[in-house]
Short mmCIF file of C-alpha atoms in Angstrom, two decimals:
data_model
loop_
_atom_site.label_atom_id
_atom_site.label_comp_id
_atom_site.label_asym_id
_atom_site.label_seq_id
_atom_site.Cartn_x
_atom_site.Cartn_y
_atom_site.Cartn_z
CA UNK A 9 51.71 1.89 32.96
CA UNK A 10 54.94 1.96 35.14
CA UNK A 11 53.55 4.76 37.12
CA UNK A 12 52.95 3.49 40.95
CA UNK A 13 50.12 6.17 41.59
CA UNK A 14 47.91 4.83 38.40
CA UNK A 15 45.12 2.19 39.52
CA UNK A 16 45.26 -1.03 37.93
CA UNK A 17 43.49 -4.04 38.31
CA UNK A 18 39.39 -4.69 39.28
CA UNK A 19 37.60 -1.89 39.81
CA UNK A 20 35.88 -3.49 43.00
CA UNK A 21 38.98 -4.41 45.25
CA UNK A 22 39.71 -1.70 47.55
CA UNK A 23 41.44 1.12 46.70
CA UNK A 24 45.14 0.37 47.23
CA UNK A 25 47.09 3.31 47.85
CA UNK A 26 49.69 4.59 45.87
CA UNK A 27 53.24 5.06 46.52
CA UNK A 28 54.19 8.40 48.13
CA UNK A 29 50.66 8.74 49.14
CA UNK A 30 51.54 6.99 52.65
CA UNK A 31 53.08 4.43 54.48
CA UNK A 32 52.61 0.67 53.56
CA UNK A 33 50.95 -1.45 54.79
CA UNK A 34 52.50 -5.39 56.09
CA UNK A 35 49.33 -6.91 53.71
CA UNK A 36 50.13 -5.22 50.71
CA UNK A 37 54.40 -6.09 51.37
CA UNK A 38 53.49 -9.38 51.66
CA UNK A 39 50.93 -9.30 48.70
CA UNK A 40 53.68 -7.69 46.74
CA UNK A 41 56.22 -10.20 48.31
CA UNK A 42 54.21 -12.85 46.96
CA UNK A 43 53.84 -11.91 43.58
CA UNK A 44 57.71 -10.94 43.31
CA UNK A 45 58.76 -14.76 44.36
CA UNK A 46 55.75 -16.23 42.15
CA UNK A 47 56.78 -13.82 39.12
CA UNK A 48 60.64 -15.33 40.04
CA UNK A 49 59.56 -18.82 40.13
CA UNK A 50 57.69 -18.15 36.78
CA UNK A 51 60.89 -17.32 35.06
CA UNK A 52 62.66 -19.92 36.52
CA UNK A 53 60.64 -22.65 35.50
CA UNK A 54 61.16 -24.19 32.14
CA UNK A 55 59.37 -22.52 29.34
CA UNK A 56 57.32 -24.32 26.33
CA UNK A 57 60.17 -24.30 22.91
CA UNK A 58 59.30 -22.39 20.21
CA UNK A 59 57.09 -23.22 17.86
CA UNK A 60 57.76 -24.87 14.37
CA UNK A 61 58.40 -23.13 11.51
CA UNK A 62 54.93 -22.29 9.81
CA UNK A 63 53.26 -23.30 12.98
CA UNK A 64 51.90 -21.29 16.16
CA UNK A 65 51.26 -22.79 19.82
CA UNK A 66 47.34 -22.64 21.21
CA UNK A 67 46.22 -22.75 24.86
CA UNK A 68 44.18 -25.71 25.37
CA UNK A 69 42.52 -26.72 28.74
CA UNK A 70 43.98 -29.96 30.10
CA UNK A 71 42.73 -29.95 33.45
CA UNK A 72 40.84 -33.60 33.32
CA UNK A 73 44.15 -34.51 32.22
CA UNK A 74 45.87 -33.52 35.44
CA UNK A 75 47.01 -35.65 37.85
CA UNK A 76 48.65 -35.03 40.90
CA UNK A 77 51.82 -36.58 41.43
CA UNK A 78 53.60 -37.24 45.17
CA UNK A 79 56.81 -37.56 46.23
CA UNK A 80 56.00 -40.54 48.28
CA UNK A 81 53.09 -43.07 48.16
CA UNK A 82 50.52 -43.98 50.63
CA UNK A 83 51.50 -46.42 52.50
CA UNK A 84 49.72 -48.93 55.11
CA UNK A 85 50.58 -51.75 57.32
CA UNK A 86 48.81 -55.35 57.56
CA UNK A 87 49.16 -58.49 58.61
CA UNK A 88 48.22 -62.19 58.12
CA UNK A 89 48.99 -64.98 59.71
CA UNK A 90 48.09 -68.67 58.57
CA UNK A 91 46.38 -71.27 60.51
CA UNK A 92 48.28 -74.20 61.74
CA UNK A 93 47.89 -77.59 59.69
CA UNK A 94 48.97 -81.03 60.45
CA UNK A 95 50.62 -83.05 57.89
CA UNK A 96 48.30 -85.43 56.35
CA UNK A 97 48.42 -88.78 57.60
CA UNK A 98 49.36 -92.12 55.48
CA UNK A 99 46.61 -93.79 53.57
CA UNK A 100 45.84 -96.82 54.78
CA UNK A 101 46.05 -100.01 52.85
CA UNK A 102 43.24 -100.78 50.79
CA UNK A 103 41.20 -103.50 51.60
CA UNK A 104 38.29 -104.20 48.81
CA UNK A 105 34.90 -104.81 50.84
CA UNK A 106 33.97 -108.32 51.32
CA UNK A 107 30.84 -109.69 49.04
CA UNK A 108 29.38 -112.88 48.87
CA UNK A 109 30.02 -116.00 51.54
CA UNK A 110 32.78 -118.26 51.23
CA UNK A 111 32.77 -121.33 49.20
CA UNK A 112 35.23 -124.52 49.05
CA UNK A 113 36.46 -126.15 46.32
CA UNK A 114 36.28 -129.85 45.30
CA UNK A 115 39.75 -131.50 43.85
CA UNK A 116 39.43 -135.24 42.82
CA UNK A 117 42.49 -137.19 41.53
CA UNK A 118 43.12 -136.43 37.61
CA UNK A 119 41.80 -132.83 37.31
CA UNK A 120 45.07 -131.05 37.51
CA UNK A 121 47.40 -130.31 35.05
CA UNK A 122 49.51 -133.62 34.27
CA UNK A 123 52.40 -132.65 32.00
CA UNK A 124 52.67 -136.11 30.78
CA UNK A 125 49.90 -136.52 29.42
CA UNK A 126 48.65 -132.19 28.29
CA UNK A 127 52.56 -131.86 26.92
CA UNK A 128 52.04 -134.27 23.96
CA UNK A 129 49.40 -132.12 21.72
CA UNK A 130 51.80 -129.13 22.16
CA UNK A 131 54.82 -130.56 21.23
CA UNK A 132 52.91 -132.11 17.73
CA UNK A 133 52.08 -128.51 17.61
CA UNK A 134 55.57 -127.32 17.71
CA UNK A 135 56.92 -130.46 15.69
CA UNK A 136 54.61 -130.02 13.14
CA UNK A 137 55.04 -126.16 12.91
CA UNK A 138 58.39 -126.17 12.28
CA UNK A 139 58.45 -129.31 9.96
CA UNK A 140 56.12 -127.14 7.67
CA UNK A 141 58.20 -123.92 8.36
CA UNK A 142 61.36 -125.74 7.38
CA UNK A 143 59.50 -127.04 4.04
CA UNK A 144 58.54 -124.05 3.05
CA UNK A 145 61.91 -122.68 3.30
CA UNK A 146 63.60 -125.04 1.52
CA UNK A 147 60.96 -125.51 -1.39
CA UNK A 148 61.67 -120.89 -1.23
CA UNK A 149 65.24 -121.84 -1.63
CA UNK A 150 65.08 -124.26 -4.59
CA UNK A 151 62.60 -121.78 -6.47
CA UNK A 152 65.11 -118.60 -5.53
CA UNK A 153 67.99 -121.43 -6.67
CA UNK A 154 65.58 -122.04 -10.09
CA UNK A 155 64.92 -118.27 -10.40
CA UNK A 156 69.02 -117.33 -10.63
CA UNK A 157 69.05 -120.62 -12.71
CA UNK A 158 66.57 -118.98 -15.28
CA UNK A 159 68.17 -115.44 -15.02
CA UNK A 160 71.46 -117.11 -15.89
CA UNK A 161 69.94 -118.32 -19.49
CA UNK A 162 67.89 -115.16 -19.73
CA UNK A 163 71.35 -113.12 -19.56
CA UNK A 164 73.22 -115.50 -21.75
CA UNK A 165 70.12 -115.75 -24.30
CA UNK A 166 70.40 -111.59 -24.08
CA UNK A 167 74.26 -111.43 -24.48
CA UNK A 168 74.11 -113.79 -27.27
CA UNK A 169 71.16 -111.91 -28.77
CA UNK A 170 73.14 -108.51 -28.16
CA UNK A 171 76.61 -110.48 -30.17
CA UNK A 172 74.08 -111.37 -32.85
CA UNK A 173 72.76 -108.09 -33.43
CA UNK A 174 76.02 -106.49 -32.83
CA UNK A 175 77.27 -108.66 -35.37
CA UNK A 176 74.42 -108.33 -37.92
CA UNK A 177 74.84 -104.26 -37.65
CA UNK A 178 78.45 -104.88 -38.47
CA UNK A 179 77.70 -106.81 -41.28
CA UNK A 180 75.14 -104.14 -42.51
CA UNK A 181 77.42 -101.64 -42.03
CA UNK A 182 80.56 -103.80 -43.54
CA UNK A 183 77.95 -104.16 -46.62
CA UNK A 184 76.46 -100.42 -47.21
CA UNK A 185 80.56 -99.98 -47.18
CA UNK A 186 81.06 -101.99 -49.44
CA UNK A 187 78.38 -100.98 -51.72
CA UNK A 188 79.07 -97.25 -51.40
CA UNK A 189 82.46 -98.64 -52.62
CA UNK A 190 81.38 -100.44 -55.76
CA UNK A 191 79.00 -97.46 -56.31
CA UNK A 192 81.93 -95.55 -56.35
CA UNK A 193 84.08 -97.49 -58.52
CA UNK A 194 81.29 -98.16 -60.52
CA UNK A 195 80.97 -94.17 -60.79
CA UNK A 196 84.63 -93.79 -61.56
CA UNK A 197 84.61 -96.59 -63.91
CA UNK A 198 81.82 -94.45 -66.19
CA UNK A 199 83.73 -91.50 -65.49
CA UNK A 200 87.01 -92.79 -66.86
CA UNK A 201 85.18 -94.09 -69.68
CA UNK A 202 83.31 -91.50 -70.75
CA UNK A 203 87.03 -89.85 -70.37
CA UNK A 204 88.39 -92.53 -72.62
CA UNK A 205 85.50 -92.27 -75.51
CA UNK A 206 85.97 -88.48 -75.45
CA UNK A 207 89.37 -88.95 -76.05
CA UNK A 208 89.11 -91.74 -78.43
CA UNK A 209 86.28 -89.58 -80.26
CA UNK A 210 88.85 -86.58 -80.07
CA UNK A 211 91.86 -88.53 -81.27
CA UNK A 212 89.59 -90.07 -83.87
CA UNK A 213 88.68 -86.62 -85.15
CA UNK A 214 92.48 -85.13 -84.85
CA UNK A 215 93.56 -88.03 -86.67
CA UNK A 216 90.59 -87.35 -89.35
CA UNK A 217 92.02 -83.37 -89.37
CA UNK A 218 94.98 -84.18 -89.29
CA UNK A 219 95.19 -86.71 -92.01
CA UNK A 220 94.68 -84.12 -94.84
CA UNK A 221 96.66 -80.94 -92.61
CA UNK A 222 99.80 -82.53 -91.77
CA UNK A 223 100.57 -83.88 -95.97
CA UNK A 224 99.67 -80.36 -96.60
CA UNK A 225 101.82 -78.74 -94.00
CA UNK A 226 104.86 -80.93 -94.83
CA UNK A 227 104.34 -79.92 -98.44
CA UNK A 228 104.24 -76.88 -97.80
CA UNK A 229 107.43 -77.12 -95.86
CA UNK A 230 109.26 -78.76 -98.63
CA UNK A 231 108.21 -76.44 -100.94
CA UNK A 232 109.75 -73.35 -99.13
CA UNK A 233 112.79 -75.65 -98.54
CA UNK A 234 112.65 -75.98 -94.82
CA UNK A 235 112.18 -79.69 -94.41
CA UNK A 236 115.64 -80.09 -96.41
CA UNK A 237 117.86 -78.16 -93.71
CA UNK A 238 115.39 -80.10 -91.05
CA UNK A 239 116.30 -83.12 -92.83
CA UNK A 240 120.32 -82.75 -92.50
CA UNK A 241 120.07 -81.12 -89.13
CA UNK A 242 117.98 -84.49 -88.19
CA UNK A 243 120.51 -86.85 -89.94
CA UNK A 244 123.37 -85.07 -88.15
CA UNK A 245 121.95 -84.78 -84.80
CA UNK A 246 119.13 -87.36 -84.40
CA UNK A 247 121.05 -90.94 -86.37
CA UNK A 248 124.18 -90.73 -84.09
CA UNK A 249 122.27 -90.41 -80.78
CA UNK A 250 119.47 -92.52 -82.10
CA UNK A 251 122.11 -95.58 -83.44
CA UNK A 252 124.13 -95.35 -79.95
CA UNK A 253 120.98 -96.04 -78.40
CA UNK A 254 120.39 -98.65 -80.03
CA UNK A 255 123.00 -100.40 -79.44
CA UNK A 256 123.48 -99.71 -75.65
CA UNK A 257 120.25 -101.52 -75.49
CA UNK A 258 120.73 -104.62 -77.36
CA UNK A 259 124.50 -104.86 -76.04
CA UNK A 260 122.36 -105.14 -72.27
CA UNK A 261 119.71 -107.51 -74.14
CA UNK A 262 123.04 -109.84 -75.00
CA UNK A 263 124.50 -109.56 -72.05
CA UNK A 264 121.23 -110.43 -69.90
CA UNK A 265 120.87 -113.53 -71.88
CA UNK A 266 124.47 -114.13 -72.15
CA UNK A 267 124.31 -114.12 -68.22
CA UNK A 268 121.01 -116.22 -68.24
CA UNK A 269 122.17 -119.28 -70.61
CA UNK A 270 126.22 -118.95 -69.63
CA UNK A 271 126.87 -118.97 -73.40
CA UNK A 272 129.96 -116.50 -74.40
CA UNK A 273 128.82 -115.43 -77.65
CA UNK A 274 130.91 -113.14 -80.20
CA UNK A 275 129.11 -109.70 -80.35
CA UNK A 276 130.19 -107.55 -82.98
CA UNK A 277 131.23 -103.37 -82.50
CA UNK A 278 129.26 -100.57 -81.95
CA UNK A 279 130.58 -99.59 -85.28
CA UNK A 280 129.42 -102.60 -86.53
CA UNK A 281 126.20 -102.44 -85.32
CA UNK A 282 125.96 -99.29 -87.08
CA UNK A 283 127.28 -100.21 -90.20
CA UNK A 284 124.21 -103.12 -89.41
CA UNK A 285 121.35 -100.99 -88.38
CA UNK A 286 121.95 -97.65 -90.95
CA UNK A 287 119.99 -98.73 -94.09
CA UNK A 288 117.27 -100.04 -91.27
CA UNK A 289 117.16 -96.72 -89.77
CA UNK A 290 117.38 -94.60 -92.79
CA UNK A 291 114.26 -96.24 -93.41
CA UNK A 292 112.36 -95.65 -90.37
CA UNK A 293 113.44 -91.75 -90.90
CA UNK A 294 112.01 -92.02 -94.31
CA UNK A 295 108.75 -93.80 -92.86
CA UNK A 296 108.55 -90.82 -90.36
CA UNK A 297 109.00 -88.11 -92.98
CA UNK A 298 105.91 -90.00 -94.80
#
C-alpha cells in the first residue's frame, strides 16, 4: 500500500499517474497539497477521549443537529422617531348642567330657628339624661358597696367555718390519741397482769413444791452434818454484821426524832444494844432455820 505506482481509489476517476512515470502535474500538487494541510488540520484538531471502561464509541449521524455558528451576528440599522404631542391642557371646572327653572322662597316671621324657644326640649333632654345616668351610678355603687359588704360576712362566715373545722379535726385527732393511748394502757395493763397471775400462779406452785423439798433438803443437810458448820459459820459471820446494822439504823431513827422534838434523850451503847437485841435475834435465826 505505500507503493506510489499502485492505483488506489475509484476505479472511474482518471488514471492518475504514478510517480517516476512523469512529471506532475500543478492539479494533482495542489490536490495533494490539499489533502496534506486537511490530513494536518485533522491531527490537530481535538480528538473524541477514550471510551469507558467496558464501553465502545458508535458513529451516529447528527446532522439535523448542526447548527452553524458565526463569529459575528447579522446586524441591521433602523430608526423611529415619535410624533410630537402637546401637553394636555387643564380640566376645566366642573359646572353640573342646569335643570329645572328657578323658584323663590317664602320666609314669614317665626319660621326660623329661635334658640329661645327650640333650646328648652334639648336641655330637658340633657338634664334628664344625666339625672338618670347619675342614678344609676350611684344605686351601681351602693349594690358594688352591698356586694363587698356581703363578701366580707361570706369570708368571715368561711374563716370561722375553716377555725371550726380546724378545731373539730384537732379534737378528733386529740381524741383517736387519746384512745390509742388508753388502748394501749389498757393493753399493757392485761399484759402486766396476765404477767402478775403467771407469777402469782408460779410462786403459788414453788411455794406448793417447795413446801415439802426445802424440810426435806434441810434434813437432809442436818443429817450429813452440814447445816451445823453452816450454823457457826452464820453465827460468826452473819450476828455481828447483822447486830451493827441494827443499831446504825435505830441510832439514825433516835437521832431523826431527837432532832425533830429537840428532846436529848439517853441512848444506851452499841454494846448495849447488843446485849438488848441478841436473844431477839437468836430467834429470828432460829425462825429462819425453820
Amino acid at each position: 500500500m505505500h507503493d506510489k505506482r499502485v492505483v488506489r481509489g475509484s476505479t472511474f476517476t482518471g488514471r492518475t499517474q504514478a510517480a517516476g512515470d512523469g512529471p506532475e502535474s500543478g492539479a494533482a500538487r495542489a490536490r495533494r497539497r490539499a489533502l496534506a494541510r486537511r490530513a494536518a488540520a485533522a491531527r490537530l484538531r481535538p480528538h473524541t477521549p477514550p471510551p469507558a471502561p467496558g464501553r465502545r464509541h458508535h458513529p451516529i449521524q447528527t446532522d439535523h443537529f448542526l447548527e452553524e455558528l458565526f463569529d459575528k451576528g447579522s446586524e441591521m440599522e433602523a430608526g423611529v422617531q415619535t410624533d410630537l404631542l402637546l401637553d394636555r391642557p387643564a380640566s376645566p371646572l366642573y359646572v353640573p348642567a342646569k335643570t329645572g327653572a328657578d323658584a323663590h322662597t317664602q320666609i314669614y316671621p317665626g319660621d326660623l330657628f329661635d334658640f329661645d324657644v327650640e333650646v328648652q326640649p334639648v336641655l330637658e333632654v340633657l338634664v334628664g339624661k344625666t339625672a338618670e345616668q347619675a342614678l344609676a351610678e350611684a344605686a351601681q355603687e351602693e349594690e358594688l358597696a352591698a356586694l363587698r359588704e356581703r363578701r366580707r360576712r361570706y369570708c368571715e362566715l368561711r374563716d370561722a367555718a375553716r377555725a371550726e373545722r380546724a378545731r373539730l379535726r384537732a379534737a378528733d385527732r386529740r381524741l383517736h390519741l387519746e384512745k390509742e393511748a388508753l388502748v394501749s394502757q389498757a393493753q399493757a395493763q392485761q399484759a402486766a397482769a396476765r404477767e402478775a397471775r403467771s407469777a402469782a400462779a408460779a410462786a403459788a406452785l414453788a411455794r406448793g413444791w417447795l413446801a415439802d423439798a426445802v424440810p426435806a433438803a434441810l434434813r437432809g443437810l442436818q443429817l450429813r452434818g452440814c447445816l451445823a458448820a453452816a450454823e457457826d459459820s452464820a453465827a460468826a459471820d452473819l450476828l455481828p454484821w447483822l447486830v451493827d446494822e441494827v443499831a446504825a439504823e435505830i441510832e439514825a431513827l433516835l437521832t431523826s426524832r431527837d432532832l425533830v422534838t429537840g428532846q436529848c434523850l439517853c441512848r444506851c451503847s452499841v454494846r448495849g444494844l447488843y446485849t438488848a437485841y441478841l436473844p431477839l435475834t437468836k430467834s429470828l435465826y432460829a425462825d429462819l432455820q425453820l
